[in-house]
Structure formats: C-alpha cells, structure tokens
Coordinates of C-alpha atoms in Angstrom, one line a residue:
X1 CA -47.3 8.7 -12.3
X2 CA -46.9 4.8 -11.1
X3 CA -43.6 3.2 -10.0
X4 CA -42.6 1.9 -13.5
X5 CA -42.6 5.4 -14.7
X6 CA -40.4 6.5 -11.8
X7 CA -38.3 4.3 -11.9
X8 CA -38.0 5.4 -16.2
X9 CA -37.4 8.8 -14.6
X10 CA -34.7 8.1 -12.5
X11 CA -32.9 6.0 -14.8
X12 CA -32.6 8.9 -17.3
X13 CA -31.7 12.2 -14.9
X14 CA -28.2 12.2 -14.7
X15 CA -27.4 13.2 -11.1
X16 CA -29.5 9.6 -10.5
X17 CA -28.5 7.4 -13.0
X18 CA -27.0 4.8 -9.8
X19 CA -29.6 5.3 -7.7
X20 CA -30.1 1.8 -6.3
X21 CA -33.8 1.0 -7.0
X22 CA -35.7 -1.1 -5.0
X23 CA -39.3 -1.5 -6.8
X24 CA -41.8 -2.3 -3.7
X25 CA -45.4 -3.3 -5.7
X26 CA -48.7 -5.2 -5.5
X27 CA -48.2 -7.0 -8.4
X28 CA -46.5 -10.3 -7.7
X29 CA -46.3 -11.6 -11.7
X30 CA -43.6 -12.6 -13.6
X31 CA -44.3 -10.7 -16.8
X32 CA -44.4 -7.4 -13.9
X33 CA -41.3 -7.9 -12.4
X34 CA -39.5 -8.8 -15.7
X35 CA -40.9 -4.9 -16.8
X36 CA -39.8 -2.7 -13.8
X37 CA -36.8 -4.7 -14.2
X38 CA -36.1 -3.7 -17.7
X39 CA -37.4 -0.2 -17.2
X40 CA -34.4 0.5 -14.5
X41 CA -35.0 -1.6 -11.3
X42 CA -33.1 -3.2 -9.8
X43 CA -34.6 -5.1 -7.6
X44 CA -38.3 -5.8 -7.2
X45 CA -39.9 -7.2 -4.5
X46 CA -44.3 -7.5 -3.9
X47 CA -46.3 -5.8 -0.6
X48 CA -46.5 -9.6 0.4
X49 CA -42.9 -10.0 0.5
X50 CA -41.4 -10.8 4.1
X51 CA -40.1 -7.8 6.4
X52 CA -37.2 -10.0 6.5
X53 CA -36.3 -10.2 2.9
X54 CA -37.0 -6.3 2.4
X55 CA -34.0 -5.4 5.3
X56 CA -32.0 -8.2 3.4
X57 CA -32.5 -6.3 0.2
X58 CA -32.2 -3.4 0.9
X59 CA -29.2 -4.2 2.6
X60 CA -27.9 -5.9 -1.3
X61 CA -29.3 -2.2 -2.4
X62 CA -26.7 -0.6 -0.2
X63 CA -23.5 -3.2 -1.2
X64 CA -24.4 -2.5 -4.7
X65 CA -24.3 1.6 -3.7
X66 CA -20.8 1.2 -2.1
X67 CA -19.4 -0.8 -4.6
X68 CA -20.4 1.5 -7.4
X69 CA -18.7 4.7 -5.0
X70 CA -15.6 2.2 -4.6
X71 CA -15.5 2.2 -8.7
X72 CA -15.9 5.4 -9.0
X73 CA -13.1 6.3 -6.6
X74 CA -10.6 3.7 -8.3
X75 CA -12.0 4.9 -11.9
X76 CA -10.6 8.6 -11.4
X77 CA -7.3 7.7 -9.0
X78 CA -6.6 5.4 -12.2
X79 CA -7.4 8.5 -14.2
X80 CA -4.9 11.0 -12.4
X81 CA -2.5 8.1 -12.1
X82 CA -2.9 8.2 -15.6
X83 CA -2.3 11.8 -16.3
X84 CA 0.6 12.0 -13.8
X85 CA 2.7 9.7 -16.5
X86 CA 1.7 11.4 -18.8
X87 CA 2.9 14.8 -17.9
X88 CA 6.1 13.2 -17.0
X89 CA 7.0 11.8 -19.9
X90 CA 5.1 14.3 -22.5
X91 CA 6.1 17.5 -20.2
X92 CA 9.2 16.4 -18.8
X93 CA 11.1 15.5 -21.8
X94 CA 10.9 18.8 -23.0
X95 CA 11.6 20.4 -19.7
X96 CA 15.1 18.2 -19.6
X97 CA 15.8 19.4 -22.9
X98 CA 14.7 23.6 -21.4
X99 CA 16.6 23.0 -18.4
X100 CA 20.1 21.9 -19.9
X101 CA 19.7 25.1 -22.3
X102 CA 18.7 27.4 -19.2
X103 CA 21.3 26.0 -17.4
X104 CA 24.0 26.4 -19.8
X105 CA 22.7 30.1 -20.7
X106 CA 22.6 30.7 -16.9
X107 CA 26.7 29.2 -15.9
X108 CA 28.0 30.2 -19.1
X109 CA 31.1 32.7 -18.5
X110 CA 30.5 34.7 -21.8
X111 CA 27.3 35.8 -21.4
X112 CA 25.8 39.1 -19.9
X113 CA 24.3 39.2 -17.1
X114 CA 20.7 39.9 -18.4
X115 CA 21.2 36.5 -19.8
X116 CA 23.0 34.8 -16.6
X117 CA 19.7 35.9 -15.6
X118 CA 17.4 35.3 -17.3
X119 CA 18.5 31.2 -17.5
X120 CA 18.6 31.5 -14.6
X121 CA 14.7 32.0 -13.9
X122 CA 14.0 29.6 -16.7
X123 CA 15.5 26.6 -14.9
X124 CA 13.6 27.7 -11.3
X125 CA 10.5 27.6 -13.7
X126 CA 11.8 24.6 -14.9
X127 CA 12.4 22.6 -11.6
X128 CA 9.5 23.8 -10.1
X129 CA 7.4 22.0 -13.1
X130 CA 9.7 19.0 -12.6
X131 CA 8.6 19.2 -8.1
X132 CA 4.8 18.9 -9.3
X133 CA 5.0 16.9 -11.8
X134 CA 6.8 14.5 -9.2
X135 CA 4.3 15.9 -6.7
X136 CA 0.9 14.7 -9.1
X137 CA 3.2 11.7 -9.2
X138 CA 2.8 10.6 -6.2
X139 CA -1.0 11.5 -5.8
X140 CA -2.5 8.6 -4.1
X141 CA -6.0 10.0 -3.0
X142 CA -6.9 12.8 -5.1
X143 CA -7.9 15.9 -3.1
X144 CA -9.5 18.1 -5.2
X145 CA -10.1 22.4 -4.9
X146 CA -11.6 25.3 -6.1
X147 CA -10.2 26.7 -9.4
X148 CA -12.4 29.1 -11.5
X149 CA -16.2 29.7 -10.8
X150 CA -17.3 25.9 -10.5
X151 CA -14.2 24.4 -12.2
X152 CA -12.2 22.5 -9.6
X153 CA -9.1 21.0 -9.7
X154 CA -6.3 18.3 -8.1
X155 CA -4.6 19.8 -5.1
X156 CA -1.3 18.9 -5.7
X157 CA 0.3 20.5 -2.7
X158 CA 3.5 23.1 -2.0
X159 CA 2.4 26.2 -3.3
X160 CA 1.0 25.8 -6.7

C-alpha cells in the first residue's frame, strides 16, 4: 500500500475522517503533490524537505486539528442551546396550560380529596419539567452521562 492509498482509506473511515494527513514522500513533482491533495492529504512534503519545515508543517497540522475540535465543540453547544430553546417553547407553553388546570384541581374546594391530590401530583410533575427546562437552558458546557447501552444523555444536574 502506498501513501496515496493510505490517504484514501483514512478519508473513507468515519472515525478518522478528521485526521490531519501530512504526506511525506520521495516524489517531488507538482503532479504528485496535486494527486496527494486530491486523494485526501492535507499537506505534502518531500523527504528532502528541511527538518524545520517539517516541524512547522506539523505545528500547522496540530493547529488545524485543534480548530476542528473547537468547531465540533461549538456545534455541540449550539445544538444543546437550540434544543433547550425548543423545549422551552414547544413543551413549556403547553405545560403552562397543564399547570394552570392542575393548580385549579388541587385548590378547588368543591373537589374531592382524591382529585385535589391528583391535581397536586400533576402540578408537582409539571414544575419538575419546568425546572428541568430551565436547567437545560442554563447549560453552557454540556456534560454527558451514560443512559442505556451505548447511549448517553446530557447531564442536566439535580435529580435527572
């Protein structure tokens, strides 16, 4: 397997797709560099390159890798923030109606004790959901916790 084939295979692998590839080769023609870059290499150096240039190019690769990681983290944060806003709106608004009716049931004097208890239980659950939505909306740096099997969920803190 040559370097070009390795570049192709790395780019085809989902878990290595973001790997920064610096191809170091004995080939020194412009066409070779173009082919390497077209096959997925991020940078190209000949083996006769000055060692200082190799070091500088590796540092560039590290910066690019760090930028990819920062971008991925920013995208995760935006996703969590967007989901929290959506939850606040799409669940929070109907929850206000449920809370209002539950409060009426819990406090209405003409209702039986059983109905008032059920109204209070509904109201308590609705408040718990409202608090969860608030905690999710406050998350700046999402942390994840195991859920079921390989699945993780956002750690919303306190009692979730």
